[in-house]
XYZ file of C-alpha atoms in Angstrom:
654
model
C -20.354 1.967 20.139
C -20.345 5.677 19.284
C -23.438 7.605 20.469
C -22.199 10.759 18.712
C -22.982 9.078 15.380
C -26.661 8.707 16.274
C -27.628 11.972 14.551
C -26.149 10.618 11.302
C -28.116 7.356 11.433
C -30.020 8.286 8.249
C -26.743 8.730 6.361
C -25.595 5.219 7.282
C -28.950 3.719 6.356
C -29.016 5.544 3.033
C -25.512 4.315 2.159
C -26.500 0.763 3.005
C -29.712 1.011 0.970
C -27.748 2.307 -2.035
C -25.370 -0.643 -1.682
C -28.253 -3.125 -1.512
C -29.857 -1.520 -4.591
C -26.588 -1.799 -6.509
C -26.099 -5.442 -5.521
C -29.673 -6.265 -6.566
C -29.190 -4.613 -9.971
C -25.948 -6.496 -10.582
C -27.590 -9.827 -9.767
C -30.596 -9.123 -12.004
C -28.976 -7.558 -15.039
C -25.665 -9.372 -15.423
C -26.355 -12.976 -14.515
C -24.837 -12.578 -11.071
C -22.083 -10.640 -9.338
C -19.512 -13.370 -9.973
C -19.770 -13.082 -13.760
C -19.949 -9.280 -13.715
C -16.836 -8.943 -11.570
C -14.883 -11.307 -13.781
C -15.523 -9.380 -16.993
C -11.831 -9.661 -17.795
C -12.879 -13.059 -19.193
C -15.066 -11.288 -21.768
C -13.469 -7.904 -22.532
C -10.132 -7.156 -24.157
C -8.978 -10.274 -26.012
C -9.963 -13.874 -25.212
C -8.692 -17.061 -26.827
C -11.508 -19.556 -27.333
C -11.142 -23.374 -27.286
C -10.943 -23.495 -31.115
C -8.097 -20.875 -30.995
C -10.283 -18.148 -32.454
C -9.785 -14.770 -30.733
C -12.695 -12.745 -29.392
C -12.184 -8.975 -28.906
C -14.581 -6.742 -26.999
C -14.428 -3.077 -25.940
C -16.690 -0.407 -24.483
C -16.377 2.839 -26.458
C -19.771 4.590 -26.340
C -18.707 7.778 -28.150
C -16.827 6.058 -31.010
C -18.081 6.050 -34.603
C -16.094 2.921 -35.547
C -13.437 0.610 -34.107
C -10.732 -1.351 -35.955
C -8.026 -3.727 -34.797
C -4.528 -3.410 -36.174
C -1.118 -4.821 -35.309
C 1.733 -7.061 -36.325
C -0.791 -9.795 -37.273
C -2.223 -7.807 -40.228
C 0.779 -5.737 -41.238
C -0.694 -2.736 -39.395
C -3.612 -2.456 -41.826
C -5.880 0.157 -40.219
C -9.137 -0.925 -41.897
C -9.031 -4.675 -42.549
C -10.435 -5.791 -39.200
C -13.458 -3.720 -38.081
C -15.325 -4.324 -34.839
C -19.129 -4.706 -34.959
C -21.202 -2.398 -32.790
C -23.557 -4.039 -30.273
C -25.793 -2.495 -27.581
C -24.768 -0.073 -24.831
C -21.679 1.227 -26.645
C -19.986 -2.189 -26.890
C -17.888 -3.347 -29.853
C -16.951 -6.934 -30.799
C -14.632 -8.690 -33.255
C -13.864 -12.377 -33.854
C -10.614 -13.453 -35.515
C -10.737 -17.078 -36.741
C -7.586 -19.192 -36.279
C -4.892 -19.380 -38.927
C -4.783 -22.233 -41.458
C -2.584 -24.231 -39.076
C -5.248 -23.819 -36.333
C -2.994 -21.510 -34.279
C -4.376 -18.144 -33.057
C -4.432 -15.307 -35.612
C -2.388 -13.111 -33.253
C 0.863 -14.590 -32.007
C 1.990 -14.386 -28.378
C 4.202 -11.358 -27.627
C 3.189 -9.332 -30.719
C 1.835 -5.785 -30.841
C -1.783 -4.693 -31.190
C -3.644 -1.375 -31.309
C -7.289 -0.346 -31.305
C -8.052 2.252 -33.958
C -10.884 4.521 -32.818
C -12.779 6.666 -35.343
C -14.622 9.511 -33.649
C -17.800 11.262 -34.691
C -15.655 14.358 -35.403
C -13.638 12.400 -37.976
C -10.508 11.846 -35.900
C -8.553 8.590 -36.068
C -7.072 7.675 -32.666
C -4.660 4.863 -31.769
C -5.435 3.311 -28.379
C -4.424 0.494 -26.051
C -7.284 -1.716 -24.826
C -8.234 -0.714 -21.252
C -8.212 -4.454 -20.519
C -4.676 -5.022 -21.884
C -2.835 -7.528 -19.719
C 0.708 -6.625 -20.795
C 2.174 -3.409 -22.219
C 5.796 -2.554 -22.923
C 7.791 0.462 -24.058
C 10.692 0.300 -26.488
C 13.851 1.987 -25.267
C 13.664 5.124 -27.408
C 9.898 5.389 -27.408
C 7.722 7.512 -25.143
C 4.481 5.583 -25.701
C 3.707 2.117 -24.372
C 2.621 -0.674 -26.753
C -0.144 -3.224 -26.181
C 1.414 -6.680 -26.304
C -0.733 -9.783 -26.781
C 0.249 -11.960 -23.816
C -0.709 -15.627 -24.227
C 2.336 -17.768 -23.396
C 2.199 -21.413 -24.510
C 3.250 -22.556 -21.016
C 2.120 -19.956 -18.460
C 3.489 -20.048 -14.912
C 1.253 -22.067 -12.608
C 1.325 -21.043 -8.961
C 1.578 -24.069 -6.663
C 1.675 -22.668 -3.140
C -1.619 -21.894 -1.389
C -2.298 -18.496 0.121
C -1.024 -18.366 3.727
C -3.550 -18.199 6.522
C -4.586 -14.652 7.460
C -2.379 -13.655 10.421
C -3.811 -12.188 13.623
C -0.846 -9.798 13.842
C -0.092 -7.997 10.590
C 3.527 -6.920 10.126
C 3.807 -5.248 6.717
C 6.933 -4.648 4.648
C 6.116 -1.881 2.155
C 8.204 -2.481 -0.971
C 8.864 -1.184 -4.469
C 10.327 -3.781 -6.875
C 12.142 -1.236 -9.073
C 14.253 0.261 -6.297
C 14.891 -3.017 -4.447
C 18.574 -3.190 -5.308
C 21.760 -1.225 -4.476
C 22.461 -0.884 -8.213
C 21.618 2.297 -10.099
C 18.992 0.759 -12.338
C 15.422 -0.564 -12.350
C 15.469 -3.848 -10.440
C 13.427 -6.888 -11.469
C 10.789 -9.238 -10.104
C 13.413 -11.985 -10.205
C 15.880 -9.897 -8.171
C 13.151 -9.336 -5.588
C 12.387 -13.069 -5.453
C 16.024 -14.100 -5.013
C 17.492 -11.247 -2.973
C 14.713 -9.433 -1.111
C 12.141 -12.066 -0.104
C 14.657 -13.941 2.111
C 15.471 -10.673 3.923
C 11.775 -9.969 4.544
C 11.299 -13.469 5.898
C 14.368 -13.139 8.134
C 13.127 -9.783 9.464
C 9.880 -11.371 10.669
C 7.434 -9.516 8.426
C 4.470 -11.668 7.391
C 3.022 -9.413 4.697
C 4.394 -7.391 1.772
C 2.639 -4.322 0.427
C 3.750 -3.980 -3.187
C 3.802 -0.529 -4.707
C 3.933 0.478 -8.360
C 2.811 -2.833 -9.845
C -0.129 -1.605 -11.933
C 1.424 -0.247 -15.131
C 2.342 3.419 -15.078
C 4.045 5.137 -17.983
C 5.854 7.660 -15.765
C 8.275 5.848 -13.443
C 8.742 8.906 -11.192
C 5.009 8.881 -10.328
C 5.920 6.120 -7.817
C 3.213 4.021 -9.471
C 0.341 6.382 -8.670
C -0.476 7.542 -12.222
C -1.877 4.335 -13.694
C -2.081 3.896 -17.456
C -2.968 0.185 -17.797
C -4.993 -1.184 -14.871
C -4.832 -4.892 -15.777
C -1.135 -4.935 -16.735
C 1.638 -5.714 -14.267
C 4.478 -3.284 -14.893
C 6.758 -4.646 -17.602
C 9.744 -2.535 -16.535
C 10.486 -5.176 -13.868
C 9.849 -8.263 -16.030
C 7.030 -10.434 -17.310
C 3.662 -11.326 -15.718
C 4.957 -14.843 -15.118
C 7.936 -13.517 -13.147
C 5.579 -11.564 -10.881
C 3.434 -14.684 -10.409
C 6.539 -16.628 -9.442
C 7.553 -13.905 -6.981
C 4.152 -14.054 -5.247
C 4.247 -17.853 -5.273
C 7.661 -17.892 -3.557
C 6.422 -15.352 -0.988
C 3.476 -17.643 -0.240
C 5.857 -20.578 0.173
C 7.550 -18.532 2.935
C 4.232 -17.858 4.662
C 4.205 -14.225 3.540
C 1.039 -12.519 2.286
C 1.246 -10.034 -0.603
C -0.999 -6.968 -0.842
C -1.303 -4.842 -3.981
C -1.198 -1.074 -3.693
C -4.301 -0.516 -5.839
C -5.057 2.903 -7.319
C -8.760 3.324 -8.054
C -8.923 6.917 -6.874
C -7.751 8.393 -10.176
C -6.000 7.579 -13.458
C -3.253 9.054 -15.634
C -4.184 11.738 -18.151
C -2.292 9.878 -20.883
C -4.394 9.226 -23.970
C -2.336 7.072 -26.354
C -1.327 4.588 -23.658
C -3.877 5.373 -20.904
C -7.616 5.344 -20.304
C -8.117 9.051 -20.927
C -10.289 9.839 -23.984
C -10.280 6.179 -24.989
C -13.328 6.649 -27.211
C -12.434 10.236 -28.140
C -14.779 11.806 -25.582
C -13.742 13.648 -22.407
C -15.842 11.271 -20.301
C -16.125 7.500 -21.028
C -14.590 6.055 -17.802
C -14.506 9.463 -16.112
C -16.733 12.367 -15.220
C -16.543 15.180 -17.746
C -14.411 18.128 -16.588
C -14.298 19.873 -14.213
C -15.634 17.102 -11.955
C -13.585 14.485 -13.793
C -10.217 16.179 -13.222
C -8.084 16.406 -10.082
C -6.630 19.889 -10.017
C -3.599 19.020 -7.858
C -2.723 15.584 -9.223
C -3.291 16.442 -12.901
C -5.218 13.189 -13.376
C -8.687 11.922 -14.321
C -11.399 10.958 -11.805
C -13.662 7.942 -12.321
C -17.415 8.095 -12.634
C -18.297 5.553 -9.920
C -22.008 5.702 -10.772
C -21.366 4.319 -14.270
C -22.279 0.664 -14.824
C -19.271 0.038 -17.071
C -16.872 1.785 -14.686
C -18.095 -0.516 -11.901
C -17.550 -3.475 -14.221
C -14.028 -2.305 -15.016
C -12.897 -1.507 -11.463
C -14.512 -4.449 -9.665
C -13.209 -6.835 -12.313
C -9.798 -5.256 -11.857
C -9.779 -6.221 -8.174
C -10.777 -9.767 -8.931
C -8.206 -10.011 -11.740
C -5.344 -9.321 -9.354
C -6.769 -11.796 -6.816
C -7.465 -14.542 -9.350
C -4.678 -14.198 -11.919
C -1.777 -13.263 -9.626
C -3.081 -14.605 -6.280
C -2.597 -11.389 -4.345
C -3.984 -11.584 -0.809
C -5.622 -8.193 -0.661
C -5.175 -4.490 -1.304
C -4.081 -1.195 0.131
C -6.504 1.294 -1.453
C -4.591 4.443 -2.292
C -5.900 7.979 -1.911
C -9.424 7.252 -0.751
C -9.728 10.670 0.919
C -9.859 12.094 -2.616
C -12.655 9.636 -3.452
C -14.766 10.189 -0.355
C -15.257 13.941 -0.704
C -16.209 16.178 -3.579
C -13.515 18.596 -2.380
C -10.928 15.702 -2.556
C -9.319 17.068 0.608
C -7.968 20.016 -1.411
C -7.761 23.220 0.613
C -8.174 21.334 3.898
C -4.902 21.535 5.763
C -6.358 18.991 8.164
C -9.688 17.543 9.278
C -10.722 18.692 12.744
C -12.552 15.475 13.604
C -15.927 17.234 13.806
C -18.435 14.632 12.603
C -20.192 17.127 10.363
C -17.125 16.947 8.063
C -17.860 13.282 7.278
C -21.509 13.583 6.254
C -23.671 15.765 4.082
C -23.279 17.196 0.611
C -19.459 17.271 0.617
C -19.402 13.449 0.713
C -19.313 11.707 -2.715
C -21.763 8.896 -2.063
C -21.081 7.274 -5.458
C -17.511 6.702 -4.271
C -18.603 5.608 -0.813
C -20.942 2.982 -2.314
C -18.197 1.825 -4.719
C -15.804 1.211 -1.800
C -18.536 -0.598 0.147
C -19.257 -2.699 -2.952
C -15.566 -3.465 -3.508
C -15.064 -4.593 0.106
C -18.285 -6.607 0.138
C -17.337 -8.446 -3.060
C -13.730 -9.071 -2.005
C -14.684 -10.423 1.417
C -17.524 -12.511 -0.050
C -15.355 -14.299 -2.628
C -12.144 -14.258 -0.547
C -13.023 -14.347 3.200
C -9.351 -14.005 4.207
C -8.733 -11.053 1.891
C -7.166 -8.025 3.654
C -8.087 -4.486 2.648
C -6.323 -1.387 3.978
C -7.618 2.175 3.588
C -5.315 5.135 3.092
C -7.555 7.884 4.472
C -6.203 11.008 6.061
C -9.637 12.377 7.036
C -10.494 9.912 9.804
C -13.978 9.198 8.510
C -15.898 7.088 11.075
C -16.760 3.470 10.206
C -14.188 3.110 7.405
C -13.183 -0.142 9.137
C -16.603 -1.371 10.136
C -18.557 -3.966 8.139
C -20.793 -2.863 5.280
C -23.768 -4.464 7.095
C -23.282 -1.747 9.742
C -23.148 0.985 7.113
C -19.337 1.034 7.247
C -17.008 0.934 4.261
C -15.861 -2.619 5.079
C -12.081 -2.176 5.266
C -10.049 -4.392 7.597
C -7.474 -1.731 8.525
C -6.769 1.934 8.068
C -3.328 3.558 8.044
C -2.562 5.587 11.183
C -1.311 8.527 9.130
C -0.933 10.985 12.017
C 1.846 8.930 13.653
C 4.666 9.423 11.077
C 3.752 13.117 10.774
C 4.142 13.465 14.543
C 7.590 11.838 14.579
C 8.840 14.043 11.736
C 7.435 17.139 13.467
C 9.163 16.244 16.744
C 12.543 15.605 15.103
C 12.292 18.771 13.015
C 11.060 21.193 15.646
C 11.858 20.066 19.195
C 14.941 19.628 21.335
C 15.085 16.288 23.173
C 14.342 17.935 26.513
C 11.196 19.540 25.047
C 9.516 16.331 23.893
C 5.872 16.313 25.039
C 5.478 12.749 26.321
C 1.720 13.072 26.853
C 1.200 14.302 23.313
C 3.271 11.431 21.884
C 1.179 8.883 23.809
C -2.039 10.660 22.728
C -1.038 10.512 19.053
C -0.151 6.833 19.289
C -3.398 5.885 21.080
C -5.856 8.285 19.416
C -7.787 5.872 17.198
C -11.383 4.864 16.847
C -12.413 1.991 19.099
C -13.255 -1.118 17.106
C -11.486 0.028 13.936
C -8.063 -1.523 13.361
C -5.099 0.703 12.529
C -1.745 0.033 10.894
C 0.891 2.000 12.811
C 4.137 3.140 11.243
C 6.969 5.484 12.113
C 7.665 6.218 8.437
C 6.555 4.967 5.025
C 7.565 5.850 1.475
C 5.790 9.236 1.887
C 8.267 10.460 4.492
C 11.303 9.461 2.400
C 10.341 11.288 -0.808
C 12.556 14.073 -2.146
C 12.017 17.224 -0.118
C 11.923 15.120 3.043
C 14.207 12.374 4.293
C 14.226 9.143 6.281
C 14.005 9.199 10.081
C 17.578 7.949 10.283
C 18.740 10.895 8.205
C 16.712 13.358 10.299
C 18.452 11.914 13.355
C 22.018 11.556 12.105
C 22.219 13.506 8.829
C 25.669 13.888 7.264
C 27.404 11.918 10.033
C 25.899 8.805 8.432
C 28.471 9.260 5.632
C 31.479 9.239 7.969
C 30.655 7.789 11.416
C 28.612 4.627 10.934
C 31.646 2.346 11.182
C 32.552 0.217 14.199
C 36.154 1.079 13.410
C 35.694 4.641 14.638
C 34.401 5.751 18.052
C 30.643 6.306 18.301
C 29.897 10.031 18.203
C 27.138 11.620 20.335
C 24.989 12.248 17.196
C 25.266 8.642 15.992
C 24.665 7.336 19.540
C 21.527 9.434 19.929
C 20.339 8.549 16.427
C 20.734 4.804 16.834
C 18.940 4.732 20.201
C 16.011 6.925 19.121
C 15.638 5.083 15.819
C 15.043 1.842 17.745
C 12.894 3.368 20.479
C 10.626 5.262 18.064
C 9.990 2.051 16.150
C 9.311 -0.121 19.174
C 7.016 2.466 20.773
C 5.080 2.787 17.506
C 4.975 -1.007 17.128
C 3.738 -1.599 20.685
C 1.335 1.282 21.209
C 0.246 2.590 17.820
C -2.121 0.049 16.286
C -3.274 -3.445 15.428
C -0.763 -3.793 12.603
C 2.708 -2.397 11.855
C 4.290 -1.169 8.629
C 7.858 -0.469 7.610
C 9.117 0.857 4.288
C 11.822 -1.155 2.595
C 15.299 -0.280 3.869
C 14.139 1.918 6.724
C 14.402 -1.044 9.108
C 18.180 -0.638 9.014
C 18.241 3.149 9.000
C 18.488 3.788 5.271
C 20.165 7.162 4.731
C 19.069 10.079 2.540
C 15.789 10.113 0.652
C 13.952 8.788 -2.420
C 14.084 10.493 -5.782
C 13.226 8.823 -9.062
C 14.997 9.497 -12.382
C 13.595 12.674 -13.920
C 14.660 15.783 -15.799
C 15.321 17.687 -12.579
C 18.055 15.236 -11.483
C 19.516 14.359 -14.913
C 17.595 11.050 -14.874
C 19.762 9.724 -12.060
C 19.064 6.442 -10.241
C 21.316 7.401 -7.328
C 18.400 7.967 -4.915
C 16.069 5.399 -6.565
C 17.662 2.341 -5.006
C 17.854 0.606 -1.635
C 21.365 0.041 -0.369
C 20.995 -3.419 1.178
C 24.770 -3.715 0.819
C 25.096 -1.422 3.869
C 23.594 -4.157 6.083
C 25.892 -6.789 4.643
C 29.054 -4.847 5.632
C 29.941 -6.207 9.065
C 31.901 -3.106 10.065
C 28.906 -0.736 9.663
C 26.275 -0.055 12.325
C 23.328 -0.582 9.955
C 23.353 -4.299 10.808
C 22.634 -3.408 14.445
C 19.445 -1.538 13.522
C 18.521 -4.419 11.216
C 19.013 -6.911 14.075
C 16.811 -4.872 16.413
C 14.021 -4.612 13.832
C 14.216 -8.363 13.256
C 14.093 -9.202 16.953
C 11.295 -6.685 17.575
C 9.134 -8.473 14.978
C 10.079 -11.911 16.298
C 9.207 -10.825 19.847
C 5.802 -9.604 18.624
C 5.314 -12.901 16.831
C 5.874 -14.693 20.145
C 3.665 -12.489 22.363
C 1.150 -11.085 19.850
C 0.645 -7.570 21.127
C -0.706 -6.349 17.773
C -3.578 -8.812 18.069
C -4.254 -7.788 21.689
C -6.617 -5.044 22.908
C -5.149 -1.525 23.073
C -2.440 -1.019 25.690
C -2.999 0.236 29.216
C -0.670 3.203 29.697
C 0.275 3.390 33.372
C 2.884 6.167 33.113
C 3.612 9.095 30.821
C 5.965 11.101 32.995
C 6.870 14.517 31.556
C 9.784 15.292 33.851
C 11.356 11.837 33.678
C 10.416 11.421 29.966
C 9.253 7.881 30.793
C 6.460 5.910 29.123
C 5.192 2.649 30.617
C 2.381 0.450 29.300
C 1.071 -3.112 29.360
C -0.137 -4.990 26.298
C -0.602 -8.743 25.735
C 0.966 -9.466 29.147
C 4.120 -7.682 28.000
C 5.443 -4.678 29.917
C 6.977 -1.882 27.808
C 9.210 0.694 29.510
C 10.784 3.619 27.619
C 13.154 6.232 28.967
C 13.331 9.142 26.529
C 15.278 11.389 28.918
C 18.289 12.831 27.077
C 20.726 12.681 30.054
C 19.150 10.689 32.914
C 19.074 6.998 33.692
C 16.982 5.609 36.540
C 17.468 2.869 39.126
C 14.843 1.240 41.354
C 12.117 2.901 39.312
C 8.649 1.721 40.362
C 6.126 1.034 37.579
C 2.646 -0.495 37.581
C 1.743 -3.774 35.935
C -1.544 -5.586 35.431
C -0.363 -9.105 36.237
C 1.540 -9.896 39.450
C 4.533 -12.231 39.404
C 8.097 -12.448 38.126
C 9.258 -10.412 35.110
C 12.340 -10.850 32.908
C 13.838 -8.739 30.107
C 12.933 -10.082 26.661
C 13.965 -7.207 24.368
C 16.424 -4.475 25.282
C 17.326 -1.662 22.894
C 20.471 -1.036 24.950
C 22.063 -4.392 24.130
C 25.485 -4.264 22.482
C 24.270 -6.261 19.454
C 21.768 -3.447 18.713
C 24.294 -0.649 19.040
C 23.494 -0.022 22.704
C 25.718 0.203 25.791
C 24.750 -3.000 27.609
C 23.792 -1.326 30.872
C 21.145 -3.867 31.907
C 21.783 -7.266 33.470
C 19.485 -9.744 31.690
C 19.835 -12.257 34.497
C 17.950 -9.917 36.828
C 14.461 -11.021 37.841
C 11.896 -8.379 38.755
C 9.158 -9.186 41.270
C 5.885 -7.385 41.783
C 4.653 -6.052 45.115
C 0.967 -5.638 45.806
C 0.822 -1.938 46.533
C -1.912 0.459 45.423
C -0.824 2.514 42.422
C -3.453 3.704 39.960
C -5.497 0.681 40.986
C -2.859 -1.796 39.774
C -0.258 -4.138 41.256
C 3.248 -2.642 41.597
C 6.534 -3.865 40.220
C 9.990 -2.691 41.280
C 12.321 -2.545 38.283
C 15.645 -1.030 37.321
C 16.010 1.047 34.141
């Protein structure tokens, strides 16, 4: 498929051989991959059939381990762990006299670690399944979660869709109110909106527990714990179950590229050493993120991370993952100091590539797709490494999709730097179509990244302060609002139709959410003003946000009918610089865009692949979408067989 990769054939073969070696070792040493990757059934705390509790940890540098908590009056020495081989520690607590477990549900625990240097450290188990923070406390507490009647999910996972339309969402900001919203709020108030909008997949951010809310969920402290700031594990399970009942898949934004530096409520220095789960510094520290980097060659780290993936699939019934920050994993330089990758293949091979990480990602994808054939994995890679979305049997990393990260950057650049008359139509088309053949991309005009403080949403780039005063139907439409509404719709549809094999939208941006995102922190007096999504704007009938919402909904529903995301890449028949017109065919649907800032066209000839009669199915200029209603939808357009770029011709009116 790509003859330019031939000179790197040995690299692909070596990666595959390393994967095969790792799989063989796992089968031989651990009683099979299935058991190894479900080590959450062995580590942390497990209730046995007789109600005794079995505790197990890996702390290779520790001198001694003790368990303390509410159950023993916080006695620091009464319950020692016994040391076993390979740095493992075990403890069995027999049931109480009434045969109930020695540790009650919803009570606090701590691991007490004694180091060889004589320190006594208080730690949360890396395998903790629930952690909470009291209101005035800074540190999270390990809570023993073993409800007498756990939530049982009843709805099966939906079938894997051929066209993936992703709604990227954050539970905590999913409300107009200035507070942290809940799983239950999302279930009741947000899921019906997502269903109505025509998205068939949710990508959930900030679910893995993170002590610092303003990290947007990317500084993980407890990898097996669903964030308690939104509610309980059972409420998250119910939320996913209800999504499944609506036919909506749910992907977890998984962060295995790094971990928080927190010690008392994180993984860092769990056993008192500067390594354990991580490389020792400097290799084990990310200089820009201020976080720790995993040692992917470590047996116990593989156990921890692979089991983590299966935990979220098994316990919560997620349907797959978006792997965050894999560019940092793939290269020893972590992408630091590289303003951009040129695309020269030498950048993707050789000594700068971290093959431990590469093999881990191959292993993760192989295991996920083996145990869950319909599992979806998405790579967030800015480097453009070849074969990220090819099967591991080809030497690829095994992802199903990669994010088309150049597209949102291009739209922001255009809106920041260019006048409408200076838009480079050819360059826009190039950016939207420049992807590796045979590797699926998720296209998006903007995600959470573009809305973070310091930047702003596309709607706000387009309309800025006029959104505060001129978004009402009760006042005349100003030129800025008119331009903003039309371009907001056209940018999205063009990205949707031309940019990839999947589409993503960040929560609220479908209706032109104003402003930007900023989480409560010292720099903004801990305000929630910008850490919320103002769904109430859509519900006000006199505001124009409902028109953008309606267009986004009908765009998704039209794709659902015709399936252009599942079709081969589009054939672009026109990218006219002077007219600012883009025309392309995909899935037997003809897309026509006029980006000219002052000109409309009549009797404008365009090429189509299939001859016959054409009708308008989606029109951004309709009144209901905030347009001007200039097109007659009763018009039928007929093709004429005339030579034009080797295609049949159609005579249409713009």
